[in-house]
Amino acid sequence: MASEKVPYLVGIDVGGTTVKVALVTMDGDVADFSAVRTESMQTPGELASAAGKVRAMAEGFAGDDAYIAAVGLALPGVVTPEDELLLAPNVQVNLEGLVDALAEAFGVPVYPMNDANAAALGELWRGSGQGARNLVFVTLGTGVGGGIVVDGKVVVGRGGTGEIGHLPVVPGGRLCGCGNRGCLEMYTSARGLVHLYRDACARHGQVPVELEHDAHSLPVFEAARHGDDVAVEALDEYARYLGRALAMVACTLDPDAFVVGGGMSAAFDLFGPLVEDAYRDTVIRTCRDIPIRPASLGNLAGMVGAAYHGAQRSGLL
Ligand SMILES: [Zn+2]
């Protein structure tokens, strides 16, 4: 007796150096996932070859009694509500060509979205945001990004919604890559923390711990963890910027939860309570109880969210 084939979702996350692919059940469980290094993906031949590899990987995970019902793609750029790709400064891939090549390879439409938005949706579906309808996701790493989910759907606006890193928190402050001054990202990215720490060292006449580069924030966290007063002071300042920024966002959205992800969230146990304090000290009273939680899906969040987006857009969820 032939058994009916089981539908699965595929979530793909394209980064600067890798393409990650996950096979996801309709309930959001990751059945399997893998990553391939991003090779040149510019010409039609290269794109078709890459798309073919991704499909082979997904189908290898799925096996014979499964079929792929929907595909979503997370990418580091701005995606409009019409699925137009406006900006993808950090990746040397012909993304429009990749979307088309993947759709061709899988035989179903491929729905692209911004990667921070995908992570927001992933955390909402199966991570720290489960149960929330309205969620603000903040990612802290090389940059500061975010995603906003309202009533279970990512808010896209004209493409730029969730750009929390460019909230202007310091009038006339440090010059940001976006051309403005005083953006949150200048204070709460990895580079931002290193900058705050070096400033604090200068104030106290202390020699900074050795850092490999200007965004090497891990040793600063470690120093704070070991009770280095100056590192603690820098982290406190860091947390105040972030807490106040979340307080601003709370006034406009009043979400069910904040979820903090990205590479720096590995040290959430250290700075999370400080952020909470700063948040509660500054936020409007009615929003004081909104939880601020660390993300729980790690690198899977983008893939899980992309799969969810693919399913939503295909009318499956
Ligand atoms: Zn900026």
Coordinates of C-alpha atoms and ligand atoms in Angstrom, one line a residue:
M1 CA 0.0 0.0 0.0
A2 CA 1.5 3.4 -1.0
S3 CA 1.7 5.7 1.9
E4 CA 0.9 9.4 1.4
K5 CA 3.9 11.7 1.1
V6 CA 4.6 14.0 4.0
P7 CA 5.0 17.7 3.3
Y8 CA 8.1 19.5 4.5
L9 CA 9.4 23.1 4.4
V10 CA 12.8 24.3 3.3
G11 CA 14.4 27.3 5.0
I12 CA 17.5 28.7 3.4
D13 CA 19.8 31.4 5.0
V14 CA 22.3 33.1 2.7
G15 CA 25.1 34.8 4.5
G16 CA 28.4 36.4 3.5
T17 CA 30.3 33.1 3.7
T18 CA 27.8 30.3 3.8
V19 CA 24.5 29.1 2.5
K20 CA 22.6 27.2 5.3
V21 CA 19.8 24.9 4.4
A22 CA 17.3 23.3 6.8
L23 CA 14.5 20.8 6.2
V24 CA 11.7 21.8 8.6
T25 CA 8.5 20.0 9.5
M26 CA 5.1 21.7 9.2
D27 CA 5.3 22.1 13.0
G28 CA 8.7 23.9 12.9
D29 CA 11.0 21.1 14.0
V30 CA 14.3 21.1 12.2
A31 CA 14.6 17.6 10.7
D32 CA 18.1 18.2 9.4
F33 CA 20.3 21.1 8.3
S34 CA 23.7 21.8 6.7
A35 CA 25.8 24.6 5.5
V36 CA 27.9 25.0 2.3
R37 CA 30.5 27.6 1.7
T38 CA 29.3 30.4 -0.6
E39 CA 31.1 30.1 -3.8
S40 CA 30.8 32.6 -6.6
M41 CA 27.0 32.9 -7.4
Q42 CA 26.9 35.4 -10.2
T43 CA 26.5 33.8 -13.6
P44 CA 23.4 31.8 -14.6
G45 CA 25.5 28.6 -14.6
E46 CA 26.9 29.2 -11.1
L47 CA 23.5 30.0 -9.8
A48 CA 21.9 26.9 -11.3
S49 CA 24.7 24.8 -9.9
A50 CA 24.3 26.3 -6.4
A51 CA 20.5 25.9 -6.5
G52 CA 20.9 22.4 -7.6
K53 CA 23.2 21.6 -4.7
V54 CA 20.8 23.2 -2.2
R55 CA 17.9 21.2 -3.6
A56 CA 19.9 17.9 -3.5
M57 CA 20.8 18.7 0.1
A58 CA 17.2 19.3 1.1
E59 CA 15.9 16.3 -0.8
G60 CA 18.6 14.1 0.7
F61 CA 17.3 15.1 4.2
A62 CA 13.7 14.5 3.2
G63 CA 14.0 11.0 1.8
D64 CA 11.5 9.2 -0.5
D65 CA 8.3 9.6 1.5
A66 CA 8.5 13.3 1.8
Y67 CA 7.9 16.3 -0.5
I68 CA 8.9 19.9 -0.3
A69 CA 5.8 22.1 0.0
A70 CA 7.3 25.5 0.4
V71 CA 10.6 27.3 0.4
G72 CA 11.7 30.5 2.1
L73 CA 15.0 32.4 1.7
A74 CA 16.6 34.7 4.3
L75 CA 19.2 37.1 3.0
P76 CA 21.2 40.0 4.4
G77 CA 19.5 42.8 2.6
V78 CA 16.4 44.9 2.2
V79 CA 13.4 43.0 0.7
T80 CA 10.2 45.0 -0.1
P81 CA 6.7 43.7 0.3
E82 CA 6.7 43.0 -3.4
D83 CA 9.8 40.7 -2.9
E84 CA 12.1 43.3 -4.6
L85 CA 15.6 43.2 -3.3
L86 CA 16.8 46.8 -2.7
L87 CA 20.1 46.5 -0.8
A88 CA 22.4 43.7 0.1
P89 CA 25.7 45.3 0.9
N90 CA 27.4 42.4 2.6
V91 CA 27.1 39.6 0.2
Q92 CA 28.7 38.9 -3.2
V93 CA 25.8 36.9 -4.6
N94 CA 23.3 37.8 -7.4
L95 CA 20.4 37.4 -5.0
E96 CA 17.6 38.0 -7.6
G97 CA 19.3 35.3 -9.8
L98 CA 19.5 33.0 -6.8
V99 CA 15.8 33.3 -6.0
D100 CA 14.9 32.5 -9.6
A101 CA 17.4 29.6 -9.8
L102 CA 16.1 28.1 -6.5
A103 CA 12.5 28.4 -7.7
E104 CA 13.5 26.6 -10.9
A105 CA 15.3 23.9 -9.0
F106 CA 12.6 23.2 -6.4
G107 CA 9.6 23.7 -8.7
V108 CA 7.8 25.9 -6.2
P109 CA 8.0 29.7 -5.6
V110 CA 10.8 30.9 -3.3
Y111 CA 9.9 33.7 -1.0
P112 CA 12.8 36.0 0.1
M113 CA 13.0 38.0 3.3
N114 CA 15.5 40.0 5.3
D115 CA 17.6 37.7 7.5
A116 CA 16.9 39.6 10.8
N117 CA 13.2 39.4 10.0
A118 CA 13.5 35.7 9.4
A119 CA 15.2 35.2 12.8
A120 CA 12.4 37.2 14.4
L121 CA 9.9 34.9 12.8
G122 CA 11.8 31.8 13.7
E123 CA 12.0 32.8 17.4
L124 CA 8.3 33.6 17.4
W125 CA 7.4 30.2 15.9
R126 CA 9.8 27.9 17.8
G127 CA 12.1 29.9 19.9
S128 CA 12.0 32.3 22.8
G129 CA 9.0 34.2 21.3
Q130 CA 6.7 31.2 21.3
G131 CA 3.2 32.2 22.3
A132 CA 3.8 35.9 21.5
R133 CA 1.7 37.6 18.8
N134 CA 3.7 40.8 18.8
L135 CA 7.4 40.5 19.2
V136 CA 10.5 42.7 18.8
F137 CA 13.7 40.9 17.9
V138 CA 17.0 42.6 18.3
T139 CA 20.2 41.1 16.9
L140 CA 23.6 42.2 18.5
G141 CA 26.8 41.4 16.6
T142 CA 28.9 43.1 14.0
G143 CA 25.8 45.3 13.4
V144 CA 22.6 45.8 15.3
G145 CA 19.5 44.8 13.5
G146 CA 16.0 43.6 14.3
G147 CA 12.7 42.3 13.2
I148 CA 9.2 43.3 14.3
V149 CA 6.3 40.8 14.3
V150 CA 2.8 42.1 14.7
D151 CA -0.1 39.7 15.0
G152 CA 2.1 36.8 13.9
K153 CA 3.4 38.5 10.7
V154 CA 6.7 40.3 10.1
V155 CA 6.2 44.0 9.5
V156 CA 8.1 44.9 6.3
G157 CA 6.9 48.5 5.6
R158 CA 8.7 49.5 2.5
G159 CA 11.6 47.3 3.4
G160 CA 13.3 49.0 6.3
T161 CA 11.2 48.1 9.3
G162 CA 13.1 46.8 12.3
E163 CA 16.2 48.8 11.7
I164 CA 16.6 49.3 15.4
G165 CA 20.4 49.7 15.0
H166 CA 19.8 53.1 13.4
L167 CA 17.6 54.6 16.2
P168 CA 19.3 57.9 16.8
V169 CA 20.1 57.5 20.5
V170 CA 22.9 60.1 20.9
P171 CA 22.3 63.6 19.3
G172 CA 25.5 64.5 17.4
G173 CA 27.1 61.2 18.5
R174 CA 29.5 58.9 16.7
L175 CA 29.3 58.7 12.9
C176 CA 27.5 55.6 11.7
G177 CA 28.0 53.7 8.4
C178 CA 24.6 54.8 7.4
G179 CA 25.8 58.5 7.3
N180 CA 23.9 59.6 10.4
R181 CA 25.3 60.3 13.9
G182 CA 24.6 58.7 17.2
C183 CA 22.9 55.5 15.9
L184 CA 22.3 52.7 18.5
E185 CA 24.6 50.4 16.5
M186 CA 27.6 52.7 17.3
Y187 CA 27.2 51.9 21.0
T188 CA 25.7 48.4 21.2
S189 CA 27.3 46.4 18.3
A190 CA 30.5 44.5 19.1
R191 CA 32.5 47.4 17.8
G192 CA 30.4 49.7 20.0
L193 CA 31.2 47.8 23.1
V194 CA 34.9 47.8 22.3
H195 CA 34.7 51.6 21.8
L196 CA 32.9 52.1 25.1
Y197 CA 35.4 49.9 26.9
R198 CA 38.5 51.7 25.4
D199 CA 36.9 55.0 26.4
A200 CA 36.4 53.8 30.0
C201 CA 40.0 52.5 30.1
A202 CA 41.2 56.0 29.0
R203 CA 39.0 57.7 31.7
H204 CA 40.5 55.5 34.4
G205 CA 44.1 55.3 33.0
Q206 CA 43.8 51.5 32.7
V207 CA 45.6 49.5 30.0
P208 CA 42.9 47.7 28.0
V209 CA 42.9 43.9 27.6
E210 CA 44.4 42.7 24.4
L211 CA 41.9 42.7 21.5
E212 CA 42.5 41.3 18.1
H213 CA 40.4 43.9 16.3
D214 CA 38.0 46.7 16.9
A215 CA 35.0 44.4 17.1
H216 CA 36.6 41.8 19.3
S217 CA 34.1 42.1 22.2
L218 CA 34.5 38.7 23.8
P219 CA 37.6 39.6 25.9
V220 CA 35.6 42.6 27.2
F221 CA 32.8 40.3 28.3
E222 CA 35.3 38.0 29.9
A223 CA 37.0 40.9 31.8
A224 CA 33.6 42.0 33.1
R225 CA 32.8 38.4 34.1
H226 CA 36.0 38.3 36.1
G227 CA 35.1 41.5 37.9
D228 CA 37.2 44.1 36.0
D229 CA 35.6 47.3 37.2
V230 CA 36.3 49.2 34.0
A231 CA 34.9 46.5 31.8
V232 CA 31.8 46.3 34.1
E233 CA 31.4 50.1 33.7
A234 CA 31.6 49.8 29.9
L235 CA 29.1 47.0 29.9
D236 CA 26.8 49.0 32.2
E237 CA 26.9 51.9 29.7
Y238 CA 26.3 49.4 26.8
A239 CA 23.3 48.1 28.6
R240 CA 21.9 51.5 29.3
Y241 CA 22.0 52.4 25.6
L242 CA 20.2 49.2 24.8
G243 CA 17.7 49.3 27.6
R244 CA 16.7 52.9 26.7
A245 CA 16.4 52.0 23.0
L246 CA 14.1 49.1 23.9
A247 CA 12.1 51.5 26.1
M248 CA 11.6 53.7 23.0
V249 CA 10.5 50.8 20.9
A250 CA 8.1 49.7 23.7
C251 CA 6.3 53.0 23.6
T252 CA 5.6 52.6 19.9
L253 CA 4.8 48.9 19.7
D254 CA 4.0 47.6 23.2
P255 CA 5.1 44.0 22.2
D256 CA 4.4 40.8 24.1
A257 CA 8.2 40.2 24.4
F258 CA 11.6 41.4 23.3
V259 CA 14.0 38.7 22.1
V260 CA 17.7 39.4 22.0
G261 CA 19.8 37.4 19.5
G262 CA 23.0 37.6 17.5
G263 CA 26.5 36.6 18.4
M264 CA 26.8 38.9 21.4
S265 CA 23.7 37.3 23.0
A266 CA 25.9 34.5 24.1
A267 CA 26.8 36.8 27.0
F268 CA 23.2 37.7 27.7
D269 CA 23.5 36.2 31.2
L270 CA 26.0 38.9 31.9
F271 CA 24.4 42.0 30.3
G272 CA 20.7 40.9 30.2
P273 CA 19.9 41.9 33.8
L274 CA 21.6 45.3 33.2
V275 CA 19.5 45.9 30.1
E276 CA 16.4 45.0 32.1
D277 CA 17.3 47.5 34.8
A278 CA 17.9 50.2 32.3
Y279 CA 14.8 49.4 30.5
R280 CA 12.6 49.4 33.6
D281 CA 14.1 52.6 34.8
T282 CA 13.2 54.5 31.6
V283 CA 10.1 52.8 30.0
I284 CA 6.6 54.0 30.4
R285 CA 4.9 52.3 33.3
T286 CA 2.4 50.4 31.2
C287 CA 5.2 48.6 29.4
R288 CA 7.4 47.8 32.4
D289 CA 6.6 44.1 32.5
I290 CA 7.4 43.2 29.0
P291 CA 10.0 40.4 29.2
I292 CA 13.4 40.7 27.6
R293 CA 14.6 37.2 26.7
P294 CA 17.7 35.8 25.1
A295 CA 17.1 34.1 21.7
S296 CA 17.1 30.3 21.8
L297 CA 17.4 29.1 18.2
G298 CA 20.9 30.4 17.6
N299 CA 22.0 29.9 14.0
L300 CA 18.8 28.0 13.2
A301 CA 16.5 31.0 13.7
G302 CA 17.0 32.4 10.1
M303 CA 16.3 29.0 8.5
V304 CA 13.3 28.2 10.7
G305 CA 11.9 31.7 10.1
A306 CA 12.5 31.5 6.4
A307 CA 10.7 28.2 6.2
Y308 CA 7.7 29.7 8.2
H309 CA 7.6 32.6 5.8
G310 CA 7.6 30.3 2.8
A311 CA 4.7 28.4 4.4
Q312 CA 2.8 31.5 5.3
R313 CA 3.2 33.0 1.8
S314 CA 2.2 29.7 0.2
G315 CA -1.0 29.7 2.2
L316 CA 0.0 26.6 4.2
L317 CA 0.1 28.1 7.7
Ligands
ZN1 ZN 23.1 54.4 11.4

